[in-house]
Amino acid sequence: AFINHFKEVQRLRTQLDQYTDLDPETREAIERALPEETLRAFRGVYLDLAQVLKARQGKSADPNDPVENLDFEFVLFDSALIDYDYIMKLIARFSEKGPKKQKMTREQLVGILRSNAKFLDEREEIIEYVNTLKEGEGLSEQEIREGYERFKAEKYARQITEIAEKHGVGREALQAFVDGILRRMIFDPDALTELMEPLGLGWKARVQKELALMEDLTPLLKKLAQGKEISGLEAYDHA
């Protein structure tokens, strides 16, 4: 119920925002009825819940499950004004030295990220990165960008290592397997078989091991693909 009701609230707010000739009194009345900060908080809750429910779609054995018929309309929560460059500038404002009056706070940054659908696939990384920064540290926008790229690379390397150790495969071999998929944007089942070969498993045990590995690896591959489709990976979507 929340998904459908709040989606309509956001639709109305989007329509109101398109009126450029509203007088100050009307704008103040709209702000009193639904303050921007409150709306942003609800957007964040909506997007968090929508992500959880969207992941459930296609997995229910009940054809009448209401989750299966939900349309989240993420486009309603995607502001054209807020893009990657804009967020990097806001982080730089958070980091800049000087009086706090005009600065961006950590809480404001996180609220903006959580309330915009554009960053659904990357917002947790950006928020984690923001949480490593010190307010007033004085980093430039270029330093912010470079630091974020390093942060993502280090996190990705840790995830590859953790998955390799968990499933008993070589870290370098797993890295090569992932690189091969991303280079061609095609999942190669033969390469997966080669990755498992050193474990010396029978076919049944190997299949189970492959499924377990891909259950952990598929979300990472999708994130690294940055919204592009990896052909053949859909076989593991509901593993």
CSV table of C-alpha atoms in Angstrom, one decimal:
chain,number,residue,atom,x,y,z
A,1,ALA,CA,0.0,0.0,0.0
A,2,PHE,CA,2.8,2.4,0.9
A,3,ILE,CA,4.5,1.9,-2.5
A,4,ASN,CA,1.3,2.8,-4.5
A,5,HIS,CA,0.2,5.6,-2.2
A,6,PHE,CA,3.6,7.4,-2.0
A,7,LYS,CA,4.2,6.9,-5.7
A,8,GLU,CA,1.1,9.1,-6.3
A,9,VAL,CA,2.3,11.7,-3.8
A,10,GLN,CA,5.6,11.9,-5.7
A,11,ARG,CA,3.7,12.1,-9.0
A,12,LEU,CA,1.7,15.1,-7.7
A,13,ARG,CA,4.9,16.7,-6.4
A,14,THR,CA,6.6,16.3,-9.7
A,15,GLN,CA,3.6,17.9,-11.5
A,16,LEU,CA,3.6,20.8,-9.0
A,17,ASP,CA,7.3,21.4,-9.6
A,18,GLN,CA,6.7,21.8,-13.3
A,19,TYR,CA,4.6,25.0,-12.6
A,20,THR,CA,7.1,27.8,-12.8
A,21,ASP,CA,4.6,30.7,-12.4
A,22,LEU,CA,3.5,29.8,-8.8
A,23,ASP,CA,3.4,32.8,-6.5
A,24,PRO,CA,5.5,32.8,-3.3
A,25,GLU,CA,2.5,32.2,-1.1
A,26,THR,CA,1.5,29.1,-3.0
A,27,ARG,CA,5.0,27.7,-2.9
A,28,GLU,CA,5.1,28.3,0.9
A,29,ALA,CA,1.8,26.5,1.3
A,30,ILE,CA,3.1,23.5,-0.6
A,31,GLU,CA,6.3,23.5,1.5
A,32,ARG,CA,4.2,23.6,4.7
A,33,ALA,CA,2.0,20.8,3.5
A,34,LEU,CA,4.9,18.6,2.6
A,35,PRO,CA,8.3,20.0,3.6
A,36,GLU,CA,11.2,19.1,1.2
A,37,GLU,CA,13.2,17.4,4.0
A,38,THR,CA,10.2,15.2,4.9
A,39,LEU,CA,9.6,14.3,1.3
A,40,ARG,CA,13.3,13.5,0.8
A,41,ALA,CA,13.1,11.1,3.8
A,42,PHE,CA,10.0,9.4,2.5
A,43,ARG,CA,11.7,9.0,-1.0
A,44,GLY,CA,14.6,7.3,0.7
A,45,VAL,CA,12.3,4.8,2.5
A,46,TYR,CA,10.4,4.2,-0.8
A,47,LEU,CA,13.5,3.5,-2.8
A,48,ASP,CA,14.9,1.2,-0.1
A,49,LEU,CA,11.7,-0.8,0.1
A,50,ALA,CA,11.3,-0.8,-3.7
A,51,GLN,CA,14.7,-2.3,-4.1
A,52,VAL,CA,13.9,-5.2,-1.7
A,53,LEU,CA,10.5,-5.9,-3.3
A,54,LYS,CA,11.9,-5.7,-6.9
A,55,ALA,CA,14.5,-8.3,-6.0
A,56,ARG,CA,11.6,-10.6,-4.9
A,57,GLN,CA,9.8,-10.2,-8.3
A,58,GLY,CA,9.9,-13.4,-10.4
A,59,LYS,CA,10.7,-15.6,-7.4
A,60,SER,CA,7.3,-16.3,-6.0
A,61,ALA,CA,5.4,-19.5,-6.7
A,62,ASP,CA,2.1,-17.7,-6.1
A,63,PRO,CA,0.9,-16.0,-9.3
A,64,ASN,CA,-1.4,-13.8,-7.2
A,65,ASP,CA,1.4,-12.4,-5.1
A,66,PRO,CA,0.8,-8.6,-5.2
A,67,VAL,CA,4.6,-8.0,-5.3
A,68,GLU,CA,4.6,-9.5,-8.8
A,69,ASN,CA,2.4,-6.8,-10.2
A,70,LEU,CA,4.0,-3.8,-8.6
A,71,ASP,CA,5.3,-1.1,-11.0
A,72,PHE,CA,7.9,1.0,-9.0
A,73,GLU,CA,8.1,3.8,-11.7
A,74,PHE,CA,11.6,4.7,-10.6
A,75,VAL,CA,11.6,7.5,-13.3
A,76,LEU,CA,9.5,9.6,-10.9
A,77,PHE,CA,12.4,9.6,-8.4
A,78,ASP,CA,15.1,10.4,-10.9
A,79,SER,CA,15.9,14.1,-10.9
A,80,ALA,CA,17.5,15.5,-14.0
A,81,LEU,CA,19.2,18.1,-11.9
A,82,ILE,CA,21.1,15.6,-9.8
A,83,ASP,CA,23.8,13.6,-11.6
A,84,TYR,CA,27.2,12.2,-10.8
A,85,ASP,CA,29.0,15.5,-11.3
A,86,TYR,CA,26.6,17.3,-9.1
A,87,ILE,CA,27.1,14.8,-6.3
A,88,MET,CA,30.9,15.1,-6.6
A,89,LYS,CA,30.5,18.9,-6.2
A,90,LEU,CA,28.3,18.4,-3.1
A,91,ILE,CA,30.9,16.1,-1.5
A,92,ALA,CA,33.6,18.7,-2.2
A,93,ARG,CA,31.4,21.3,-0.5
A,94,PHE,CA,31.1,18.9,2.5
A,95,SER,CA,34.9,18.6,2.6
A,96,GLU,CA,35.8,22.2,2.0
A,97,LYS,CA,37.3,24.3,4.9
A,98,GLY,CA,35.6,27.4,6.2
A,99,PRO,CA,32.4,28.4,8.1
A,100,LYS,CA,29.6,25.8,8.3
A,101,LYS,CA,26.8,28.1,7.2
A,102,GLN,CA,26.8,27.3,3.5
A,103,LYS,CA,28.4,23.9,3.7
A,104,MET,CA,26.8,20.6,2.9
A,105,THR,CA,26.4,18.3,5.9
A,106,ARG,CA,26.9,14.5,5.9
A,107,GLU,CA,23.2,13.9,6.7
A,108,GLN,CA,22.1,16.2,3.8
A,109,LEU,CA,24.4,14.3,1.4
A,110,VAL,CA,23.1,10.9,2.4
A,111,GLY,CA,19.5,12.1,2.2
A,112,ILE,CA,20.0,13.4,-1.3
A,113,LEU,CA,21.6,10.1,-2.4
A,114,ARG,CA,18.9,7.9,-0.8
A,115,SER,CA,16.0,9.9,-2.3
A,116,ASN,CA,17.2,9.8,-5.9
A,117,ALA,CA,16.6,6.7,-8.1
A,118,LYS,CA,19.6,7.6,-10.4
A,119,PHE,CA,22.0,6.2,-7.7
A,120,LEU,CA,20.2,3.0,-6.8
A,121,ASP,CA,23.1,0.8,-8.1
A,122,GLU,CA,25.9,2.9,-6.6
A,123,ARG,CA,24.5,4.9,-3.7
A,124,GLU,CA,25.7,2.5,-1.0
A,125,GLU,CA,29.3,2.9,-2.3
A,126,ILE,CA,29.0,6.7,-2.4
A,127,ILE,CA,27.6,6.8,1.1
A,128,GLU,CA,30.3,4.5,2.4
A,129,TYR,CA,32.9,6.7,0.8
A,130,VAL,CA,31.4,9.9,2.2
A,131,ASN,CA,31.5,8.2,5.7
A,132,THR,CA,35.3,7.8,5.3
A,133,LEU,CA,35.8,11.6,4.8
A,134,LYS,CA,36.3,14.2,7.4
A,135,GLU,CA,34.1,17.3,7.3
A,136,GLY,CA,36.2,20.4,6.6
A,137,GLU,CA,39.2,18.3,5.4
A,138,GLY,CA,39.7,20.6,2.5
A,139,LEU,CA,39.8,18.1,-0.4
A,140,SER,CA,39.4,19.5,-4.0
A,141,GLU,CA,36.7,18.1,-6.3
A,142,GLN,CA,39.4,16.3,-8.3
A,143,GLU,CA,40.8,14.7,-5.1
A,144,ILE,CA,37.2,13.7,-4.2
A,145,ARG,CA,36.8,12.0,-7.6
A,146,GLU,CA,40.2,10.2,-7.5
A,147,GLY,CA,39.6,9.1,-3.9
A,148,TYR,CA,36.2,7.7,-4.8
A,149,GLU,CA,37.7,5.7,-7.7
A,150,ARG,CA,40.4,4.3,-5.4
A,151,PHE,CA,37.7,3.5,-2.8
A,152,LYS,CA,35.6,1.5,-5.3
A,153,ALA,CA,38.7,-0.4,-6.6
A,154,GLU,CA,39.8,-1.4,-3.1
A,155,LYS,CA,36.3,-2.5,-2.2
A,156,TYR,CA,36.0,-4.5,-5.4
A,157,ALA,CA,39.3,-6.2,-4.7
A,158,ARG,CA,38.2,-7.1,-1.2
A,159,GLN,CA,35.0,-8.6,-2.5
A,160,ILE,CA,36.8,-10.7,-5.1
A,161,THR,CA,39.2,-12.0,-2.4
A,162,GLU,CA,36.3,-12.8,0.0
A,163,ILE,CA,34.3,-14.7,-2.6
A,164,ALA,CA,37.4,-16.6,-3.7
A,165,GLU,CA,38.3,-17.6,-0.2
A,166,LYS,CA,34.7,-18.5,0.6
A,167,HIS,CA,34.3,-20.9,-2.3
A,168,GLY,CA,37.9,-22.3,-2.4
A,169,VAL,CA,39.0,-21.0,-5.8
A,170,GLY,CA,42.1,-19.1,-6.6
A,171,ARG,CA,41.9,-15.3,-6.2
A,172,GLU,CA,43.8,-14.6,-9.5
A,173,ALA,CA,41.8,-17.2,-11.3
A,174,LEU,CA,38.5,-15.7,-10.1
A,175,GLN,CA,39.7,-12.2,-11.1
A,176,ALA,CA,40.6,-13.5,-14.6
A,177,PHE,CA,37.1,-15.1,-14.8
A,178,VAL,CA,35.4,-11.8,-13.9
A,179,ASP,CA,37.6,-9.8,-16.3
A,180,GLY,CA,36.8,-12.1,-19.1
A,181,ILE,CA,33.0,-11.7,-18.6
A,182,LEU,CA,33.2,-7.9,-18.3
A,183,ARG,CA,35.5,-7.7,-21.4
A,184,ARG,CA,33.0,-9.5,-23.7
A,185,MET,CA,29.8,-8.8,-21.6
A,186,ILE,CA,29.1,-12.5,-22.1
A,187,PHE,CA,28.9,-15.2,-19.4
A,188,ASP,CA,31.0,-18.2,-20.5
A,189,PRO,CA,29.9,-21.4,-18.7
A,190,ASP,CA,33.1,-23.2,-20.0
A,191,ALA,CA,35.2,-20.6,-18.2
A,192,LEU,CA,33.3,-21.4,-15.0
A,193,THR,CA,34.0,-25.1,-15.5
A,194,GLU,CA,37.7,-24.3,-15.9
A,195,LEU,CA,37.6,-22.2,-12.7
A,196,MET,CA,36.2,-25.1,-10.7
A,197,GLU,CA,38.5,-27.8,-12.3
A,198,PRO,CA,41.3,-27.5,-9.7
A,199,LEU,CA,38.8,-28.5,-6.9
A,200,GLY,CA,38.5,-32.0,-8.5
A,201,LEU,CA,34.8,-32.3,-7.8
A,202,GLY,CA,32.3,-34.8,-9.3
A,203,TRP,CA,29.8,-33.3,-11.7
A,204,LYS,CA,27.0,-33.1,-9.2
A,205,ALA,CA,29.1,-31.5,-6.5
A,206,ARG,CA,30.7,-29.2,-9.1
A,207,VAL,CA,27.2,-27.9,-10.2
A,208,GLN,CA,26.3,-27.2,-6.7
A,209,LYS,CA,29.5,-25.4,-6.1
A,210,GLU,CA,29.1,-23.3,-9.3
A,211,LEU,CA,25.6,-22.3,-8.2
A,212,ALA,CA,26.8,-21.2,-4.8
A,213,LEU,CA,29.7,-19.2,-6.3
A,214,MET,CA,27.4,-17.5,-8.9
A,215,GLU,CA,24.9,-16.6,-6.2
A,216,ASP,CA,27.6,-14.5,-4.5
A,217,LEU,CA,29.2,-13.3,-7.8
A,218,THR,CA,26.2,-12.3,-9.8
A,219,PRO,CA,25.3,-9.1,-7.8
A,220,LEU,CA,28.9,-8.0,-8.1
A,221,LEU,CA,29.0,-8.6,-11.8
A,222,LYS,CA,25.8,-6.7,-12.3
A,223,LYS,CA,27.2,-3.7,-10.4
A,224,LEU,CA,30.5,-3.8,-12.3
A,225,ALA,CA,28.5,-3.9,-15.6
A,226,GLN,CA,27.0,-0.5,-14.6
A,227,GLY,CA,23.5,-1.2,-16.0
A,228,LYS,CA,24.6,-3.0,-19.2
A,229,GLU,CA,23.4,-6.5,-19.8
A,230,ILE,CA,25.7,-9.5,-19.5
A,231,SER,CA,24.4,-12.1,-21.9
A,232,GLY,CA,23.8,-15.5,-20.3
A,233,LEU,CA,24.0,-14.2,-16.7
A,234,GLU,CA,20.2,-14.4,-16.4
A,235,ALA,CA,20.5,-18.1,-15.9
A,236,TYR,CA,21.7,-17.3,-12.3
A,237,ASP,CA,19.3,-14.5,-11.5
A,238,HIS,CA,17.2,-16.8,-9.4
A,239,ALA,CA,19.9,-19.3,-8.3
